[in-house]
Coordinates of C-alpha atoms and ligand atoms in Angstrom, one line a residue:
M224 CA 37.1 -10.4 93.5
G225 CA 36.4 -14.0 94.6
G226 CA 32.7 -13.7 93.6
L227 CA 33.7 -11.7 90.5
I228 CA 36.0 -14.3 89.1
F229 CA 33.4 -17.1 89.7
G230 CA 30.8 -15.1 87.8
Y231 CA 33.3 -14.3 85.1
D232 CA 33.9 -18.0 84.5
I233 CA 30.2 -18.7 84.5
G234 CA 29.4 -16.0 81.9
I235 CA 32.4 -16.3 79.6
S236 CA 32.1 -19.8 78.2
G237 CA 28.7 -19.5 76.6
G238 CA 29.6 -16.3 74.6
V239 CA 32.9 -17.8 73.5
T240 CA 31.3 -21.0 72.2
S241 CA 28.9 -18.9 70.1
M242 CA 31.8 -17.1 68.3
A243 CA 32.4 -18.6 64.9
P244 CA 36.2 -18.4 64.8
F245 CA 36.4 -20.2 68.2
L246 CA 34.1 -23.0 67.0
R247 CA 36.0 -23.2 63.7
K248 CA 39.3 -23.7 65.5
F249 CA 38.4 -26.0 68.3
F250 CA 35.1 -27.6 67.4
P251 CA 35.0 -27.8 63.5
S252 CA 32.1 -30.3 63.4
V253 CA 29.9 -28.1 65.5
Y254 CA 30.9 -25.1 63.4
R255 CA 29.9 -26.9 60.2
K256 CA 26.5 -27.7 61.7
E257 CA 26.0 -24.2 63.2
A258 CA 27.2 -22.0 60.4
L259 CA 26.5 -23.9 57.3
D260 CA 23.3 -25.8 57.9
K261 CA 20.3 -23.6 58.5
F262 CA 17.7 -26.1 57.3
T263 CA 17.7 -29.2 59.4
N264 CA 16.9 -29.7 63.1
Q265 CA 18.0 -26.6 65.0
Y266 CA 17.6 -28.1 68.4
C267 CA 20.6 -30.4 67.9
K268 CA 23.1 -28.1 66.1
F269 CA 25.3 -27.5 69.2
D270 CA 25.0 -31.0 70.6
S271 CA 28.7 -32.0 71.2
E272 CA 30.1 -33.5 74.4
T273 CA 33.5 -31.9 74.0
L274 CA 31.9 -28.6 73.7
T275 CA 29.9 -29.1 76.9
L276 CA 33.0 -30.5 78.7
F277 CA 34.7 -27.2 78.0
T278 CA 32.1 -25.5 80.2
S279 CA 31.3 -28.3 82.7
S280 CA 34.9 -29.5 83.6
L281 CA 35.3 -26.4 85.7
Y282 CA 32.5 -27.4 88.1
L283 CA 33.7 -30.9 88.5
A284 CA 37.2 -29.6 89.4
A285 CA 35.6 -27.1 91.8
L286 CA 33.7 -29.9 93.5
L287 CA 36.8 -31.9 94.1
S288 CA 39.0 -29.0 95.3
S289 CA 36.4 -27.6 97.7
L290 CA 36.8 -30.9 99.7
V291 CA 40.6 -30.3 100.0
A292 CA 40.1 -26.6 100.5
S293 CA 38.1 -27.1 103.6
T294 CA 41.1 -28.7 105.3
V295 CA 43.6 -26.1 104.0
T296 CA 41.2 -23.4 105.2
R297 CA 41.0 -24.9 108.7
K298 CA 44.6 -25.9 109.2
F299 CA 46.5 -23.1 107.4
G300 CA 44.1 -20.2 107.5
R301 CA 41.7 -18.5 105.1
K302 CA 44.5 -16.3 103.7
L303 CA 46.6 -19.1 102.3
S304 CA 43.5 -20.7 100.7
I305 CA 42.7 -17.4 99.0
L306 CA 46.4 -17.2 97.8
F307 CA 46.2 -20.8 96.4
G308 CA 42.9 -19.9 94.6
G309 CA 44.5 -16.8 93.1
L310 CA 47.6 -18.7 91.8
L311 CA 45.3 -21.4 90.2
F312 CA 43.2 -18.7 88.6
C313 CA 46.2 -17.0 87.1
S314 CA 47.5 -20.2 85.6
G315 CA 44.1 -21.2 84.3
A316 CA 43.6 -17.9 82.6
I317 CA 47.0 -18.1 80.9
V318 CA 46.5 -21.6 79.6
N319 CA 43.1 -20.7 78.3
G320 CA 44.1 -17.4 76.7
A321 CA 47.0 -19.1 74.9
A322 CA 45.1 -22.3 74.0
K323 CA 46.2 -24.1 70.8
A324 CA 44.2 -27.3 71.2
V325 CA 41.0 -28.5 72.9
W326 CA 43.0 -30.2 75.7
M327 CA 44.5 -26.8 76.6
L328 CA 41.0 -25.3 76.9
I329 CA 39.9 -28.1 79.2
V330 CA 43.1 -28.0 81.3
G331 CA 42.7 -24.3 81.7
R332 CA 39.0 -24.7 82.8
I333 CA 40.1 -27.4 85.3
L334 CA 42.7 -25.1 86.8
L335 CA 40.1 -22.3 87.1
G336 CA 37.8 -24.8 88.7
F337 CA 40.4 -25.8 91.3
G338 CA 40.8 -22.1 92.1
I339 CA 37.0 -21.7 92.5
G340 CA 36.9 -24.6 95.0
F341 CA 39.5 -22.8 97.1
A342 CA 38.0 -19.3 96.7
N343 CA 34.4 -20.3 97.3
Q344 CA 35.3 -22.1 100.5
S345 CA 37.5 -19.4 101.9
V346 CA 36.2 -16.0 100.7
P347 CA 32.6 -16.3 102.2
L348 CA 34.1 -17.6 105.5
Y349 CA 36.7 -14.7 105.5
L350 CA 33.9 -12.2 105.0
S351 CA 31.6 -13.5 107.7
E352 CA 34.5 -13.6 110.2
M353 CA 35.7 -10.2 109.4
A354 CA 32.3 -8.5 109.1
P355 CA 30.7 -6.7 112.1
Y356 CA 27.7 -9.0 112.8
K357 CA 25.2 -6.3 112.0
Y358 CA 26.3 -6.3 108.3
R359 CA 26.8 -10.0 107.9
G360 CA 23.6 -10.7 105.9
A361 CA 24.2 -7.8 103.5
L362 CA 27.8 -8.8 103.0
N363 CA 26.7 -12.3 102.3
I364 CA 24.5 -11.3 99.4
G365 CA 27.4 -9.0 98.4
F366 CA 29.2 -12.2 97.4
Q367 CA 26.3 -13.1 95.1
L368 CA 26.2 -9.5 93.8
S369 CA 29.8 -9.9 92.8
I370 CA 29.0 -13.1 91.0
T371 CA 26.4 -11.3 89.0
I372 CA 28.8 -8.5 88.2
G373 CA 31.3 -11.1 87.0
I374 CA 28.7 -12.6 84.7
L375 CA 27.7 -9.2 83.3
V376 CA 31.3 -8.1 82.7
A377 CA 31.9 -11.4 80.9
N378 CA 28.9 -10.9 78.7
I379 CA 29.8 -7.3 77.8
L380 CA 33.5 -8.2 77.0
N381 CA 32.3 -11.1 74.8
Y382 CA 30.1 -8.7 72.9
F383 CA 33.0 -6.4 72.1
F384 CA 35.8 -8.9 71.7
A385 CA 33.7 -10.9 69.2
Q386 CA 33.9 -7.9 66.9
I387 CA 37.7 -7.9 66.7
K388 CA 38.8 -8.4 63.1
G389 CA 41.0 -11.5 62.7
G390 CA 38.7 -13.6 65.0
W391 CA 41.1 -13.9 68.0
G392 CA 38.8 -11.9 70.4
W393 CA 38.0 -15.1 72.3
R394 CA 41.6 -15.2 73.5
L395 CA 41.0 -11.8 75.3
S396 CA 37.7 -13.1 76.7
L397 CA 39.4 -16.2 78.2
G398 CA 42.6 -14.5 79.2
G399 CA 40.6 -11.7 80.8
A400 CA 40.0 -13.9 83.8
G401 CA 43.7 -13.1 84.6
V402 CA 42.9 -9.5 85.7
P403 CA 40.8 -10.4 88.8
A404 CA 43.0 -13.4 89.3
L405 CA 46.1 -11.2 89.7
I406 CA 44.2 -8.9 92.0
I407 CA 43.2 -11.8 94.3
T408 CA 46.7 -13.2 94.3
V409 CA 48.4 -9.9 95.2
G410 CA 45.6 -9.0 97.5
S411 CA 45.8 -12.1 99.5
L412 CA 49.4 -11.3 100.3
V413 CA 48.4 -8.1 102.0
L414 CA 45.2 -9.3 103.7
P415 CA 45.3 -9.9 107.4
D416 CA 44.2 -13.4 108.5
T417 CA 41.0 -13.5 110.5
P418 CA 41.1 -13.5 114.3
N419 CA 38.9 -16.6 114.4
S420 CA 41.4 -18.5 112.2
M421 CA 44.4 -17.4 114.2
I422 CA 42.8 -18.5 117.4
E423 CA 41.7 -21.8 115.8
R424 CA 45.4 -22.4 114.9
G425 CA 46.6 -21.5 118.4
Q426 CA 48.2 -18.1 117.5
H427 CA 46.7 -16.2 120.4
E428 CA 49.3 -13.4 120.5
G429 CA 48.5 -10.5 118.3
V430 CA 44.8 -11.3 118.0
K431 CA 43.7 -8.5 120.3
T432 CA 45.8 -5.9 118.4
K433 CA 44.2 -7.2 115.1
L434 CA 40.7 -7.1 116.6
R435 CA 41.3 -3.5 117.7
R436 CA 42.4 -2.6 114.2
I437 CA 39.5 -4.2 112.3
R438 CA 36.7 -3.2 114.7
G439 CA 38.1 0.3 115.3
V440 CA 37.5 0.2 119.1
H441 CA 39.9 -0.3 121.9
D442 CA 37.9 -2.6 124.1
V443 CA 37.8 -6.0 122.4
E444 CA 38.1 -8.2 125.5
E445 CA 34.6 -9.5 125.2
E446 CA 34.8 -10.5 121.6
F447 CA 38.2 -12.1 122.2
N448 CA 36.8 -14.2 124.9
D449 CA 33.8 -15.2 122.8
L450 CA 36.1 -16.3 120.0
V451 CA 38.3 -18.4 122.3
V452 CA 35.2 -20.1 123.8
A453 CA 33.7 -20.7 120.4
S454 CA 36.9 -22.1 119.1
E455 CA 37.3 -24.4 122.1
A456 CA 33.7 -25.6 121.7
S457 CA 34.2 -26.4 118.1
K458 CA 37.4 -28.4 118.9
L459 CA 35.4 -30.7 121.1
V460 CA 33.5 -31.8 118.0
E461 CA 35.5 -34.7 116.8
H462 CA 33.5 -35.9 113.9
P463 CA 31.7 -33.1 112.2
W464 CA 30.8 -35.3 109.2
R465 CA 29.5 -38.1 111.4
N466 CA 27.6 -35.6 113.5
L467 CA 25.8 -34.4 110.5
L468 CA 24.1 -37.8 110.2
Q469 CA 22.5 -37.6 113.7
R470 CA 18.8 -37.5 113.8
K471 CA 18.6 -34.0 115.3
Y472 CA 20.5 -32.5 112.3
R473 CA 18.0 -34.0 109.8
P474 CA 16.5 -30.7 108.9
H475 CA 19.9 -29.1 108.4
L476 CA 21.2 -31.9 106.3
T477 CA 18.0 -31.9 104.2
M478 CA 18.4 -28.2 103.5
A479 CA 22.1 -28.5 102.8
I480 CA 21.3 -31.0 100.0
L481 CA 17.9 -29.8 98.7
I482 CA 18.4 -26.0 98.5
P483 CA 21.5 -26.2 96.2
F484 CA 19.9 -29.0 94.2
F485 CA 16.7 -27.0 93.6
Q486 CA 18.7 -23.8 92.9
Q487 CA 20.3 -25.6 89.9
L488 CA 17.1 -27.3 88.9
T489 CA 15.5 -23.9 88.3
G490 CA 17.4 -24.1 85.0
I491 CA 19.1 -20.7 85.5
N492 CA 22.4 -21.9 84.2
V493 CA 20.8 -22.8 80.9
I494 CA 20.6 -19.0 80.4
M495 CA 23.9 -18.1 82.2
F496 CA 26.0 -20.7 80.3
Y497 CA 24.3 -21.2 77.1
G498 CA 22.2 -18.0 76.7
P499 CA 24.0 -16.9 73.5
V500 CA 24.1 -20.5 72.1
F501 CA 20.4 -20.8 72.9
F502 CA 19.5 -17.4 71.3
N503 CA 21.5 -18.6 68.3
T504 CA 19.5 -21.8 68.2
I505 CA 16.2 -20.0 68.1
G506 CA 17.3 -18.0 65.2
F507 CA 19.2 -14.8 66.2
A508 CA 22.5 -13.8 64.6
D509 CA 25.8 -14.1 66.6
D510 CA 26.0 -10.5 67.6
A511 CA 22.3 -10.2 68.6
S512 CA 22.7 -13.3 70.7
L513 CA 25.7 -11.8 72.5
M514 CA 23.7 -8.6 73.0
F515 CA 20.9 -10.6 74.6
A516 CA 23.4 -12.1 77.0
V517 CA 24.4 -8.6 78.1
I518 CA 20.7 -7.8 78.7
T519 CA 20.0 -10.9 80.8
G520 CA 23.3 -10.3 82.7
G521 CA 22.2 -6.7 83.5
V522 CA 18.8 -7.9 84.7
N523 CA 20.4 -10.5 86.8
F524 CA 22.6 -7.9 88.5
L525 CA 19.9 -5.3 89.1
A526 CA 17.5 -7.8 90.6
T527 CA 20.1 -9.0 93.1
I528 CA 20.2 -5.5 94.5
V529 CA 16.4 -5.6 95.0
S530 CA 17.0 -8.8 97.0
I531 CA 19.5 -7.1 99.3
Y532 CA 16.9 -4.5 100.2
S533 CA 13.9 -6.8 100.6
V534 CA 15.3 -9.9 102.1
D535 CA 15.1 -8.7 105.7
K536 CA 11.9 -6.8 105.1
W537 CA 9.7 -9.3 103.3
G538 CA 11.5 -12.4 104.5
R539 CA 13.0 -15.4 102.7
R540 CA 9.8 -17.5 102.2
F541 CA 8.0 -14.7 100.5
L542 CA 10.9 -14.1 98.0
F543 CA 11.3 -17.9 97.4
L544 CA 7.5 -18.3 96.6
E545 CA 7.1 -15.2 94.6
G546 CA 10.3 -15.9 92.6
G547 CA 9.2 -19.5 92.0
T548 CA 5.7 -18.5 90.7
Q549 CA 7.3 -15.9 88.4
M550 CA 9.8 -18.4 87.0
L551 CA 7.1 -21.0 86.4
I552 CA 4.8 -18.7 84.4
C553 CA 7.8 -17.6 82.2
Q554 CA 9.0 -21.1 81.6
I555 CA 5.5 -22.2 80.4
I556 CA 5.3 -19.2 78.1
V557 CA 8.8 -19.7 76.6
A558 CA 8.1 -23.4 76.1
T559 CA 4.9 -22.6 74.3
C560 CA 6.5 -19.9 72.0
I561 CA 9.3 -22.2 71.0
G562 CA 7.0 -25.2 70.7
V563 CA 4.7 -23.3 68.4
K564 CA 7.4 -22.1 66.0
F565 CA 10.0 -24.9 66.1
R566 CA 7.5 -27.8 66.7
V567 CA 9.2 -31.1 67.3
D568 CA 11.1 -31.2 64.1
G569 CA 13.1 -28.1 65.0
E570 CA 12.6 -26.5 61.6
P571 CA 11.2 -23.0 62.2
G572 CA 11.0 -21.4 58.8
A573 CA 10.9 -17.5 58.9
L574 CA 10.7 -16.0 62.4
P575 CA 8.6 -12.9 62.9
K576 CA 10.0 -10.0 65.0
W577 CA 7.3 -10.1 67.7
Y578 CA 8.2 -13.7 68.4
A579 CA 11.8 -12.7 69.2
I580 CA 10.7 -9.9 71.5
V581 CA 8.3 -12.1 73.4
V582 CA 10.9 -14.8 74.0
V583 CA 13.6 -12.4 75.2
L584 CA 11.1 -10.5 77.4
F585 CA 9.9 -13.6 79.2
I586 CA 13.5 -14.9 79.6
C587 CA 14.3 -11.6 81.3
I588 CA 11.3 -11.8 83.6
Y589 CA 12.4 -15.3 84.5
V590 CA 15.9 -14.2 85.3
L591 CA 14.5 -11.4 87.5
G592 CA 12.5 -13.9 89.4
F593 CA 15.6 -16.1 90.0
A594 CA 17.9 -13.2 90.8
W595 CA 15.9 -11.9 93.7
S596 CA 15.0 -15.3 95.1
W597 CA 16.8 -18.6 94.6
G598 CA 20.1 -16.9 93.4
P599 CA 21.0 -15.1 96.7
L600 CA 18.9 -17.2 99.0
G601 CA 20.4 -20.4 97.7
W602 CA 23.6 -19.3 99.5
L603 CA 22.2 -17.1 102.3
V604 CA 19.7 -19.6 103.9
P605 CA 22.1 -22.5 104.2
S606 CA 24.8 -20.2 105.7
E607 CA 22.5 -19.0 108.5
I608 CA 20.8 -22.2 109.6
F609 CA 23.7 -24.5 110.6
P610 CA 24.7 -24.6 114.2
L611 CA 28.4 -24.1 114.9
E612 CA 29.3 -27.8 115.5
I613 CA 28.3 -28.8 112.0
R614 CA 28.8 -25.6 110.2
S615 CA 32.0 -26.4 108.2
A616 CA 30.9 -29.8 107.2
A617 CA 27.3 -28.7 106.2
Q618 CA 28.7 -25.8 104.2
S619 CA 31.0 -28.3 102.3
V620 CA 27.9 -30.4 101.5
N621 CA 26.1 -27.3 100.3
I622 CA 28.9 -26.3 98.0
S623 CA 29.6 -29.8 96.7
V624 CA 25.9 -30.4 95.9
N625 CA 25.7 -27.1 94.1
M626 CA 28.9 -27.7 92.0
F627 CA 27.7 -31.3 91.2
F628 CA 24.4 -30.2 89.8
T629 CA 25.9 -27.2 88.1
F630 CA 28.3 -29.7 86.4
I631 CA 25.4 -32.0 85.4
I632 CA 23.3 -29.1 83.9
A633 CA 26.4 -27.7 82.1
Q634 CA 27.3 -31.2 80.7
I635 CA 23.9 -32.4 79.5
F636 CA 21.9 -29.3 78.6
L637 CA 22.8 -29.2 74.9
N638 CA 22.0 -32.9 74.7
M639 CA 18.7 -32.4 76.6
L640 CA 17.8 -29.6 74.2
C641 CA 18.4 -31.9 71.3
H642 CA 16.2 -34.6 72.7
M643 CA 13.6 -32.9 74.8
K644 CA 13.3 -29.9 72.6
F645 CA 11.0 -27.2 73.9
G646 CA 9.8 -29.7 76.5
L647 CA 13.1 -29.0 78.3
F648 CA 11.6 -25.8 79.7
L649 CA 8.6 -27.8 81.0
F650 CA 11.1 -30.2 82.7
F651 CA 12.6 -27.3 84.7
A652 CA 9.1 -25.9 85.3
F653 CA 8.1 -29.2 86.9
F654 CA 11.0 -28.8 89.4
V655 CA 10.0 -25.2 90.1
V656 CA 6.6 -26.5 91.2
V657 CA 8.1 -29.1 93.4
M658 CA 10.6 -26.7 95.0
S659 CA 7.9 -24.1 95.7
F660 CA 5.8 -26.7 97.5
F661 CA 8.9 -27.8 99.4
I662 CA 9.5 -24.2 100.6
Y663 CA 5.9 -23.7 101.5
F664 CA 5.7 -26.8 103.7
F665 CA 9.2 -27.3 105.0
L666 CA 11.2 -24.1 105.2
P667 CA 10.6 -22.0 108.3
E668 CA 11.1 -18.3 108.1
T669 CA 14.6 -17.2 109.3
K670 CA 14.3 -13.5 108.8
G671 CA 15.4 -11.5 111.8
I672 CA 16.4 -14.5 113.9
P673 CA 19.9 -14.4 115.5
I674 CA 21.9 -17.4 114.4
E675 CA 22.3 -18.6 118.1
E676 CA 18.5 -18.8 118.4
M677 CA 17.9 -20.6 115.1
A678 CA 17.3 -23.9 116.9
E679 CA 13.9 -22.5 118.0
V680 CA 12.5 -22.3 114.5
W681 CA 12.9 -26.0 114.0
K682 CA 11.4 -26.8 117.4
S683 CA 8.2 -24.9 116.6
H684 CA 7.9 -26.3 113.1
W685 CA 5.0 -28.6 112.3
F686 CA 7.2 -31.2 110.7
W687 CA 10.8 -30.7 111.9
S688 CA 9.9 -30.5 115.6
R689 CA 9.7 -34.4 115.7
Y690 CA 13.5 -34.5 114.9
V691 CA 14.6 -31.6 117.0
N692 CA 13.3 -32.1 120.5
D693 CA 14.3 -30.4 123.8
G694 CA 16.8 -33.1 124.7
S695 CA 18.9 -32.0 121.7
R696 CA 19.5 -28.4 122.4
H697 CA 22.3 -26.9 120.3
P698 CA 25.3 -25.8 122.4
N699 CA 25.6 -22.4 120.7
Ligands
LIG725 C1 24.3 -19.8 91.2 C2 25.0 -20.0 89.9 C3 24.3 -19.0 88.9 C4 24.3 -17.6 89.4 C5 23.6 -16.7 88.5 C6 24.3 -18.4 91.7 O1 23.6 -18.2 92.9 O2 24.9 -20.6 92.2 O3 24.9 -21.3 89.5 O4 25.0 -19.1 87.7 O5 23.7 -17.6 90.7 O6 23.6 -15.4 89.0

């Protein structure tokens, strides 16, 4: 449910902003340009900062609250963080569904964003701590899979709700976030807290009984002792943030910043947030645009399943490099198609059918490439490379960088489309080339390596070995 609601919020806003009654009510100037003017520059018809603020405000709020949430998660337990997240989601969904003015839309998105900060910090941690170690990798991508299900569900609901007579379907789309929100809220009340978190907070009694229950075996002495030792070791770390700046953690810090940065610079959220708006821009009718969003959402979901199966077989590097190449080729083709028809003046004239099919096809192949590489790996790789003593701090850096660049892309995409035109796709293509070179030269393979032995991969790496020498062995 935590991943699902995140995905739902990613997918819902683009569809809603391409519904004419919604635009007419909240963004009348955009509506006038969109619905009434089919002749002048199409690249700029959605360019409105309040419209993008509606989408992007959520990520800024998530960035801020994930910083607070890391303390709540540590001091009061994962369960309470999940409950907070649920309550914030419920209130955000209500304010959005009942919105009467733009400020209510934005306040609602901010509340949802605060919820996401709490949920994204606590849910993956909760899963990793509860999961038997053998299934941890698969469960981790399970979180990304739930995100893609959330996006797909949002796209499907937008398609149907847009057809409601009377034009109030957008209220159901926005209010719909209340369903998973309610499930998380009620669910968090009956979830047990994790043994790790109870020990961390000094509640040793009851932990063994709980471990017996969740592991389904009687003898839990060894795991209990491991948890106590790990918790004591992590308490010795007084300044996880300052630690992160030490020379020996340079490779980890670099990955915690660059992996989420590059993930967003693939340009994926142009499709996830503004797919329907974009399809509208290149000349498709409202309902066709919403249908294409359902198709890209479906492709995104299916390709994530491929990644679950292949990530431990073919390895992370192979998927990263293959996905990058695939995205690059598609971006060049899409830029060319749009450039040829819309030129720089953005006035397309009549669009032939083959053109529509080619653009949609290559956007789908691009989404496929992302969804089995940078999508899941952008979360999986950072989560498996940090040693215990910097894990929470490095994970916060990872989430914050991700949210920050998600915010930037959400905020400036429509403006970039207006100014860079079809060149926007070449802009993202440039970053895909840079990130692929980065992976090729700087990311060691982490497939099949136990987390405790991860230090070795840096020590034998041609570049990172100079930072991580033998004098700096990781305690875990
Ligand atoms: C990214 C999101 C993106 C989603 C698409 C996630 O891994 O962090 O920004 O919208 O994948 O499936």
